[in-house]
Tab-separated table of C-alpha atoms in Angstrom:
chain	number	residue	atom	x	y	z
A	30	MET	CA	52.258	-98.778	58.795
A	31	VAL	CA	51.771	-98.208	55.068
A	32	ALA	CA	50.747	-94.607	54.490
A	33	LEU	CA	48.058	-95.170	51.865
A	34	PRO	CA	44.355	-94.360	52.168
A	35	ALA	CA	41.874	-97.111	52.914
A	36	LEU	CA	39.771	-97.192	49.759
A	37	SER	CA	36.796	-99.378	48.983
A	38	ALA	CA	36.307	-98.621	45.285
A	39	LEU	CA	38.471	-97.800	42.295
A	40	GLU	CA	36.703	-94.459	41.802
A	41	GLU	CA	37.858	-93.328	45.241
A	42	CYS	CA	41.455	-93.227	43.970
A	43	ALA	CA	40.603	-89.802	42.494
A	44	ASP	CA	38.817	-88.492	45.588
A	45	PHE	CA	40.784	-85.604	47.133
A	46	SER	CA	39.013	-85.936	50.497
A	47	LYS	CA	40.076	-89.575	50.796
A	48	THR	CA	43.509	-89.586	49.173
A	49	VAL	CA	45.003	-86.242	50.202
A	50	GLU	CA	43.245	-84.569	53.130
A	51	PRO	CA	43.841	-87.402	55.661
A	52	PHE	CA	47.593	-87.088	55.136
A	53	LEU	CA	47.992	-83.314	55.419
A	54	PRO	CA	48.932	-83.617	59.142
A	55	GLN	CA	51.968	-85.611	57.984
A	56	LEU	CA	53.152	-82.538	56.090
A	57	TYR	CA	52.942	-80.366	59.186
A	58	ALA	CA	54.724	-83.003	61.284
A	59	LEU	CA	57.461	-83.659	58.735
A	60	PRO	CA	59.970	-81.052	60.052
A	61	GLU	CA	59.768	-82.534	63.543
A	62	ASN	CA	60.091	-86.078	62.187
A	63	LEU	CA	63.150	-85.076	60.162
A	64	GLY	CA	64.594	-83.690	63.374
A	65	GLN	CA	64.067	-87.118	64.937
A	66	VAL	CA	65.997	-88.657	62.050
A	67	LEU	CA	68.887	-86.213	62.479
A	68	ALA	CA	68.913	-86.965	66.204
A	69	GLY	CA	69.178	-90.675	65.453
A	70	ARG	CA	65.830	-91.562	67.028
A	71	GLN	CA	64.297	-92.754	63.751
A	72	SER	CA	65.696	-94.136	60.515
A	73	LEU	CA	65.233	-92.183	57.305
A	74	SER	CA	64.020	-95.273	55.441
A	75	ALA	CA	61.307	-95.902	58.059
A	76	LEU	CA	60.145	-92.278	57.895
A	77	TYR	CA	60.121	-92.451	54.097
A	78	VAL	CA	57.857	-95.512	53.980
A	79	GLU	CA	55.594	-94.320	56.803
A	80	THR	CA	55.006	-90.960	55.080
A	81	ASN	CA	52.440	-90.762	52.319
A	82	PRO	CA	54.412	-90.470	49.017
A	83	LEU	CA	52.293	-87.535	47.841
A	84	ILE	CA	53.219	-85.600	50.993
A	85	SER	CA	56.925	-86.408	50.919
A	86	GLY	CA	57.126	-85.550	47.199
A	87	PHE	CA	55.498	-82.172	47.818
A	88	ALA	CA	57.935	-81.484	50.667
A	89	ILE	CA	60.862	-82.238	48.363
A	90	SER	CA	59.529	-79.745	45.785
A	91	ILE	CA	59.365	-77.031	48.464
A	92	ILE	CA	62.912	-77.734	49.606
A	93	LEU	CA	64.157	-77.628	46.023
A	94	GLY	CA	62.293	-74.336	45.515
A	95	ALA	CA	64.350	-72.844	48.355
A	96	VAL	CA	67.541	-74.181	46.767
A	97	PHE	CA	66.608	-72.663	43.404
A	98	LEU	CA	65.845	-69.334	45.067
A	99	VAL	CA	69.198	-69.109	46.835
A	100	ALA	CA	71.133	-70.237	43.749
A	101	ALA	CA	69.341	-67.690	41.545
A	102	GLU	CA	69.913	-64.763	43.897
A	103	VAL	CA	73.544	-65.639	44.615
A	104	ASN	CA	74.453	-66.122	40.952
A	105	ARG	CA	72.031	-63.490	39.572
A	106	ASN	CA	71.026	-66.179	37.105
A	107	TYR	CA	67.342	-67.085	36.958
A	108	SER	CA	67.478	-70.262	34.882
A	109	GLN	CA	68.144	-72.546	37.845
A	110	VAL	CA	64.787	-74.320	37.484
A	111	ASP	CA	65.305	-74.539	33.709
A	112	ARG	CA	68.355	-76.751	34.265
A	113	PHE	CA	66.244	-79.260	36.170
A	114	TRP	CA	63.062	-78.998	34.105
A	115	SER	CA	63.794	-82.123	32.085
A	116	LEU	CA	64.772	-84.147	35.147
A	117	LEU	CA	62.403	-83.414	38.010
A	118	PRO	CA	59.118	-84.894	36.717
A	119	THR	CA	60.915	-88.191	36.137
A	120	PHE	CA	62.599	-87.882	39.540
A	121	TYR	CA	59.188	-87.570	41.207
A	122	ILE	CA	57.731	-90.493	39.241
A	123	ALA	CA	60.775	-92.513	40.311
A	124	HIS	CA	60.000	-91.425	43.874
A	125	PHE	CA	56.492	-92.927	43.619
A	126	ASP	CA	57.995	-96.066	42.096
A	127	LEU	CA	60.621	-96.436	44.823
A	128	TRP	CA	58.066	-95.857	47.571
A	129	ALA	CA	55.765	-98.520	46.108
A	130	ARG	CA	58.571	-101.070	46.002
A	131	LEU	CA	59.733	-100.344	49.542
A	132	ALA	CA	56.156	-100.479	50.825
A	133	GLY	CA	55.399	-103.706	48.985
A	134	VAL	CA	52.695	-102.150	46.800
A	135	PRO	CA	52.209	-103.318	43.160
A	136	SER	CA	54.036	-100.904	40.873
A	137	LYS	CA	53.582	-102.085	37.283
A	138	ARG	CA	51.558	-99.042	36.221
A	139	VAL	CA	54.062	-96.724	37.874
A	140	ASP	CA	56.847	-98.642	36.120
A	141	ALA	CA	55.145	-97.969	32.782
A	142	ALA	CA	54.850	-94.250	33.540
A	143	LEU	CA	58.481	-94.170	34.626
A	144	LEU	CA	59.532	-95.824	31.350
A	145	PHE	CA	58.085	-93.129	29.095
A	146	SER	CA	59.151	-90.351	31.480
A	147	THR	CA	62.743	-91.572	31.508
A	148	ILE	CA	62.843	-91.511	27.704
A	149	TRP	CA	61.265	-88.052	27.793
A	150	SER	CA	63.951	-86.851	30.216
A	151	ILE	CA	66.826	-88.257	28.177
A	152	ARG	CA	65.583	-86.605	24.996
A	153	LEU	CA	64.794	-83.222	26.536
A	154	THR	CA	67.991	-83.122	28.591
A	155	PHE	CA	70.051	-83.842	25.481
A	156	ASN	CA	68.259	-81.111	23.537
A	157	TYR	CA	68.793	-78.601	26.355
A	158	TRP	CA	72.466	-79.580	26.625
A	159	ARG	CA	73.242	-79.188	22.919
A	160	LYS	CA	71.696	-75.715	22.980
A	161	GLY	CA	74.183	-74.738	25.687
A	162	GLY	CA	71.713	-74.739	28.555
A	163	TYR	CA	74.220	-76.293	30.949
A	164	ASN	CA	77.043	-73.925	30.065
A	165	ILE	CA	78.261	-71.826	32.971
A	166	GLY	CA	76.346	-68.548	33.046
A	167	SER	CA	73.752	-69.560	30.459
A	168	GLU	CA	70.309	-68.085	31.035
A	169	ASP	CA	66.979	-67.976	29.214
A	170	TYR	CA	67.077	-64.771	27.142
A	171	ARG	CA	63.502	-63.954	28.158
A	172	TRP	CA	64.469	-63.330	31.803
A	173	GLU	CA	66.826	-60.558	30.701
A	174	ILE	CA	64.084	-58.966	28.603
A	175	ILE	CA	61.636	-59.081	31.515
A	176	ARG	CA	64.239	-57.501	33.825
A	177	GLN	CA	64.496	-54.565	31.437
A	178	TYR	CA	60.805	-53.729	31.771
A	179	VAL	CA	60.059	-54.275	35.464
A	180	PRO	CA	61.567	-52.658	38.592
A	181	LYS	CA	64.346	-54.662	40.228
A	182	PHE	CA	62.352	-55.280	43.414
A	183	VAL	CA	59.373	-56.565	41.431
A	184	PHE	CA	61.558	-59.014	39.562
A	185	HIS	CA	63.030	-60.322	42.829
A	186	VAL	CA	59.521	-60.906	44.153
A	187	PHE	CA	58.757	-62.670	40.867
A	188	ASN	CA	61.750	-64.911	41.497
A	189	TRP	CA	60.820	-65.586	45.121
A	190	THR	CA	57.349	-66.692	44.060
A	191	PHE	CA	56.957	-67.885	40.478
A	192	ILE	CA	60.427	-68.637	39.130
A	193	SER	CA	61.747	-70.596	42.094
A	194	PHE	CA	58.883	-71.982	44.163
A	195	ILE	CA	55.843	-72.118	41.871
A	196	GLN	CA	57.785	-73.671	39.002
A	197	SER	CA	59.340	-76.187	41.386
A	198	VAL	CA	55.925	-77.240	42.671
A	199	LEU	CA	54.603	-77.312	39.090
A	200	LEU	CA	57.225	-79.865	38.074
A	201	TYR	CA	56.049	-82.012	40.959
A	202	ALA	CA	52.388	-81.478	40.062
A	203	LEU	CA	53.057	-82.826	36.552
A	204	ALA	CA	54.010	-86.160	38.131
A	205	VAL	CA	51.163	-86.224	40.674
A	206	PRO	CA	48.731	-88.181	38.409
A	207	VAL	CA	51.069	-91.120	38.979
A	208	TYR	CA	49.900	-91.081	42.616
A	209	THR	CA	46.445	-91.991	41.330
A	210	LEU	CA	47.978	-94.734	39.174
A	211	LEU	CA	49.735	-96.019	42.279
A	212	LEU	CA	46.503	-96.097	44.273
A	213	SER	CA	44.652	-97.840	41.448
A	214	THR	CA	47.064	-100.788	41.556
A	215	GLN	CA	45.448	-101.841	44.822
A	216	PHE	CA	42.418	-102.850	42.725
A	217	GLU	CA	44.068	-103.646	39.369
A	218	PRO	CA	47.691	-104.671	40.002
A	219	ASN	CA	48.403	-105.818	36.445
A	220	LEU	CA	48.754	-103.787	33.290
A	221	THR	CA	45.761	-103.713	30.973
A	222	SER	CA	45.523	-103.117	27.228
A	223	ALA	CA	44.484	-99.535	28.027
A	224	ASP	CA	47.717	-99.010	29.979
A	225	PHE	CA	49.747	-100.172	26.993
A	226	ALA	CA	47.708	-97.861	24.744
A	227	TYR	CA	48.418	-94.854	26.962
A	228	LEU	CA	52.097	-95.803	27.105
A	229	ALA	CA	52.197	-95.977	23.299
A	230	VAL	CA	50.567	-92.536	23.015
A	231	GLU	CA	53.091	-91.060	25.450
A	232	LEU	CA	56.032	-92.540	23.555
A	233	GLY	CA	54.519	-91.272	20.298
A	234	LEU	CA	54.296	-87.745	21.708
A	235	VAL	CA	57.911	-87.910	22.880
A	236	LEU	CA	58.895	-88.994	19.362
A	237	THR	CA	56.880	-86.110	17.867
A	238	GLU	CA	58.656	-83.672	20.164
A	239	TRP	CA	61.996	-85.121	19.086
A	240	PHE	CA	61.175	-84.656	15.392
A	241	ALA	CA	60.055	-81.059	15.987
A	242	ASP	CA	63.158	-80.105	17.961
A	243	GLN	CA	65.441	-81.840	15.460
A	244	GLN	CA	63.861	-80.007	12.538
A	245	GLN	CA	64.376	-76.709	14.346
A	246	TRP	CA	67.956	-77.639	15.234
A	247	ASP	CA	68.744	-78.506	11.602
A	248	PHE	CA	67.263	-75.217	10.392
A	249	HIS	CA	69.326	-73.124	12.794
A	250	GLY	CA	72.350	-75.145	11.756
A	251	ALA	CA	71.643	-74.162	8.145
A	252	LYS	CA	71.381	-70.491	9.199
A	253	ASP	CA	74.714	-70.693	11.010
A	254	HIS	CA	76.267	-72.396	7.986
A	255	PHE	CA	75.121	-69.531	5.742
A	256	LYS	CA	76.500	-66.904	8.140
A	257	ALA	CA	79.845	-68.672	8.345
A	258	HIS	CA	80.313	-69.627	4.683
A	259	GLY	CA	77.880	-67.500	2.707
A	260	LYS	CA	76.427	-70.622	1.122
A	261	VAL	CA	72.990	-72.165	1.513
A	262	ALA	CA	73.201	-75.622	3.098
A	263	GLN	CA	72.031	-78.572	1.047
A	264	GLY	CA	68.298	-79.200	1.375
A	265	TYR	CA	67.431	-75.558	2.095
A	266	THR	CA	66.677	-72.529	-0.057
A	267	GLN	CA	67.852	-68.951	0.080
A	268	LYS	CA	64.264	-67.880	0.682
A	269	GLU	CA	64.023	-70.026	3.813
A	270	ILE	CA	67.290	-68.685	5.187
A	271	ASP	CA	66.274	-65.087	4.459
A	272	ARG	CA	62.928	-65.624	6.181
A	273	GLY	CA	64.837	-66.376	9.386
A	274	PHE	CA	62.494	-68.875	11.047
A	275	ILE	CA	61.495	-72.447	10.271
A	276	THR	CA	58.235	-73.168	8.420
A	277	ARG	CA	58.918	-76.666	7.078
A	278	GLY	CA	58.078	-80.128	8.417
A	279	LEU	CA	55.898	-80.131	11.526
A	280	TRP	CA	56.434	-76.371	11.739
A	281	GLY	CA	54.380	-75.944	8.574
A	282	TYR	CA	51.300	-77.066	10.498
A	283	SER	CA	51.989	-75.708	13.986
A	284	ARG	CA	54.042	-72.692	15.033
A	285	HIS	CA	55.245	-74.637	18.081
A	286	PRO	CA	54.831	-78.385	17.516
A	287	ASN	CA	57.377	-79.154	20.240
A	288	PHE	CA	55.409	-77.121	22.786
A	289	ALA	CA	52.165	-78.767	21.669
A	290	ALA	CA	53.661	-82.211	22.215
A	291	GLU	CA	55.083	-81.192	25.605
A	292	GLN	CA	51.712	-80.063	26.910
A	293	SER	CA	50.002	-83.131	25.475
A	294	ILE	CA	52.442	-85.475	27.217
A	295	TRP	CA	51.376	-84.338	30.674
A	296	PHE	CA	47.723	-83.975	29.732
A	297	PHE	CA	47.628	-87.603	28.612
A	298	LEU	CA	49.354	-88.721	31.814
A	299	TYR	CA	46.501	-87.018	33.660
A	300	GLN	CA	43.986	-88.723	31.365
A	301	TRP	CA	45.707	-92.025	32.055
A	302	SER	CA	45.135	-91.503	35.777
A	303	CYS	CA	41.481	-90.651	35.168
A	304	PHE	CA	40.979	-93.796	33.136
A	305	ALA	CA	42.733	-95.897	35.769
A	306	SER	CA	40.409	-94.525	38.470
A	307	ARG	CA	37.299	-94.588	36.271
A	308	SER	CA	36.849	-90.847	36.699
A	309	LEU	CA	35.945	-88.190	34.157
A	310	TYR	CA	38.148	-85.656	35.935
A	311	SER	CA	40.120	-85.266	39.157
A	312	TRP	CA	42.105	-82.785	41.227
A	313	THR	CA	45.334	-83.975	39.581
A	314	ALA	CA	44.406	-81.814	36.566
A	315	ALA	CA	45.990	-78.868	38.428
A	316	GLY	CA	49.497	-79.635	37.137
A	317	PRO	CA	48.831	-80.001	33.393
A	318	SER	CA	46.284	-77.155	33.513
A	319	PHE	CA	48.811	-74.748	34.996
A	320	LEU	CA	51.386	-75.944	32.464
A	321	VAL	CA	49.031	-74.963	29.630
A	322	LEU	CA	48.603	-71.495	31.152
A	323	LEU	CA	52.366	-71.186	31.533
A	324	PHE	CA	52.925	-72.080	27.889
A	325	GLN	CA	50.320	-69.543	26.817
A	326	GLY	CA	52.238	-66.761	28.559
A	327	SER	CA	55.763	-67.837	27.649
A	328	THR	CA	54.849	-68.529	24.014
A	329	TRP	CA	53.147	-65.136	23.724
A	330	LEU	CA	56.366	-63.479	24.899
A	331	THR	CA	58.489	-65.617	22.583
A	332	GLU	CA	56.348	-64.725	19.584
A	333	LEU	CA	56.329	-61.059	20.510
A	334	ILE	CA	60.118	-61.089	20.338
A	335	THR	CA	60.195	-63.192	17.161
A	336	SER	CA	57.709	-61.021	15.270
A	337	GLY	CA	59.870	-58.016	16.084
A	338	LYS	CA	62.907	-59.712	14.512
A	339	TYR	CA	61.369	-61.204	11.379
A	340	PRO	CA	58.955	-59.223	9.153
A	341	ASP	CA	57.324	-62.363	7.702
A	342	TYR	CA	56.409	-63.827	11.058
A	343	ARG	CA	53.033	-62.091	11.233
A	344	ASP	CA	52.028	-63.713	7.954
A	345	TYR	CA	53.079	-67.057	9.422
A	346	GLN	CA	51.001	-66.358	12.537
A	347	SER	CA	47.931	-65.575	10.455
A	348	LYS	CA	48.058	-68.901	8.614
A	349	VAL	CA	49.415	-71.431	11.114
A	350	GLY	CA	47.976	-72.285	14.525
A	351	MET	CA	50.078	-71.642	17.619
A	352	PHE	CA	49.805	-75.226	18.870
A	353	VAL	CA	46.915	-76.962	17.111
A	354	PRO	CA	46.984	-77.164	13.272
A	355	THR	CA	44.281	-75.100	11.612
A	356	SER	CA	44.726	-76.520	8.110
A	357	PHE	CA	45.536	-79.821	6.425
A	358	SER	CA	47.926	-77.959	4.135
A	359	PRO	CA	51.369	-76.764	5.232
A	360	TYR	CA	52.262	-73.104	5.433
A	361	LYS	CA	52.739	-71.201	2.201
A	362	ALA	CA	54.153	-67.711	2.317
A	363	SER	CA	52.127	-64.932	0.774
A	364	ALA	CA	53.371	-63.676	-2.541
A	365	ALA	CA	55.724	-60.737	-2.133
A	366	GLN	CA	53.959	-57.473	-2.782
A	367	PRO	CA	55.559	-55.468	-5.610
A	368	LYS	CA	57.040	-52.207	-4.532
A	369	VAL	CA	54.869	-49.247	-5.622
A	370	ILE	CA	56.916	-46.467	-7.171
A	371	ARG	CA	55.182	-43.114	-6.995
A	372	THR	CA	55.418	-40.639	-9.904
A	373	SER	CA	57.015	-38.111	-7.585
A	374	GLU	CA	59.814	-40.588	-6.898
A	375	LEU	CA	60.294	-41.117	-10.636
A	376	ALA	CA	60.491	-37.366	-11.136
A	377	LYS	CA	63.131	-37.051	-8.415
A	378	LYS	CA	65.230	-39.820	-9.959
A	379	LEU	CA	64.961	-38.225	-13.415
A	380	GLU	CA	65.993	-34.864	-11.976
A	381	GLN	CA	68.999	-36.436	-10.246
A	382	LYS	CA	70.133	-38.095	-13.501
A	383	GLN	CA	69.878	-34.781	-15.390
A	384	LYS	CA	72.004	-33.045	-12.729
A	385	GLN	CA	74.628	-35.788	-12.981
A	386	LYS	CA	74.856	-35.182	-16.743
């Protein structure tokens, strides 16, 4: 039996009481059913199709959370989720797509979501790889800083809850709006012009994120070139290199254009699901909403560290919005304040010169 809710109207696709609550018993029964599979009394494919895809996807995120927890504690490396960040949302969307095909449910809208998500994954995975994220022992520098300021036990609890499990579930929650898209295909199986518009917006945001990350990558390459050769790379100025952080291109309008695009990608997927179900809002907002809160905290920490390294960063903060541009004009650094030389300092210098004579 196909494990989808019996809905009578498109708007019901966003109704938590009709699309989620009836299937919660499947979650509680899943361990026993998996035991039946291991005992050979039921096939895995049959259990997969007979289980609501929202429930089975959530169960997978919990299992992966346990894997991340063990890997982090064994290796004393807390970037285990980071290594899968660019892959898991697409994995879960592919899960919805696979389930729809096996269950014989129309999947064109899910296919469209999977298309943009796959491109998103390829781009973000490549960017994470070239920064050394997959190198053995690599870890987000912010975890080390946090460990310095909190007791060891507190940090382990932080790992057991937020780092491993909550982040794992979050990555699933980002893909959950696709469940609503899947349900909506029962009423509108074919793609509409609105679907193509949302797909275009998503691809545009992925492209924006690529430009932002590439601009940052090029700037850091210019910094490394100056450190290695003592020469300013072509296309850059000594002033930019001395400043230490990028303020050109998209970064002249937003302090974190890549982060802004990342949050927008998942917000618009949620909006896509709302449009598909003719709803102003729905419970699937939980994923993108929590992502925004997460970015607020992580970006605050990142900027706290950055402002401590670069003296001009506070001026940059005062003129450029964190995510959303606050001006139509790009960032312009404040004019350097002339150094004030006090008369007492002049007197000391004059006295020193007389002694040297």
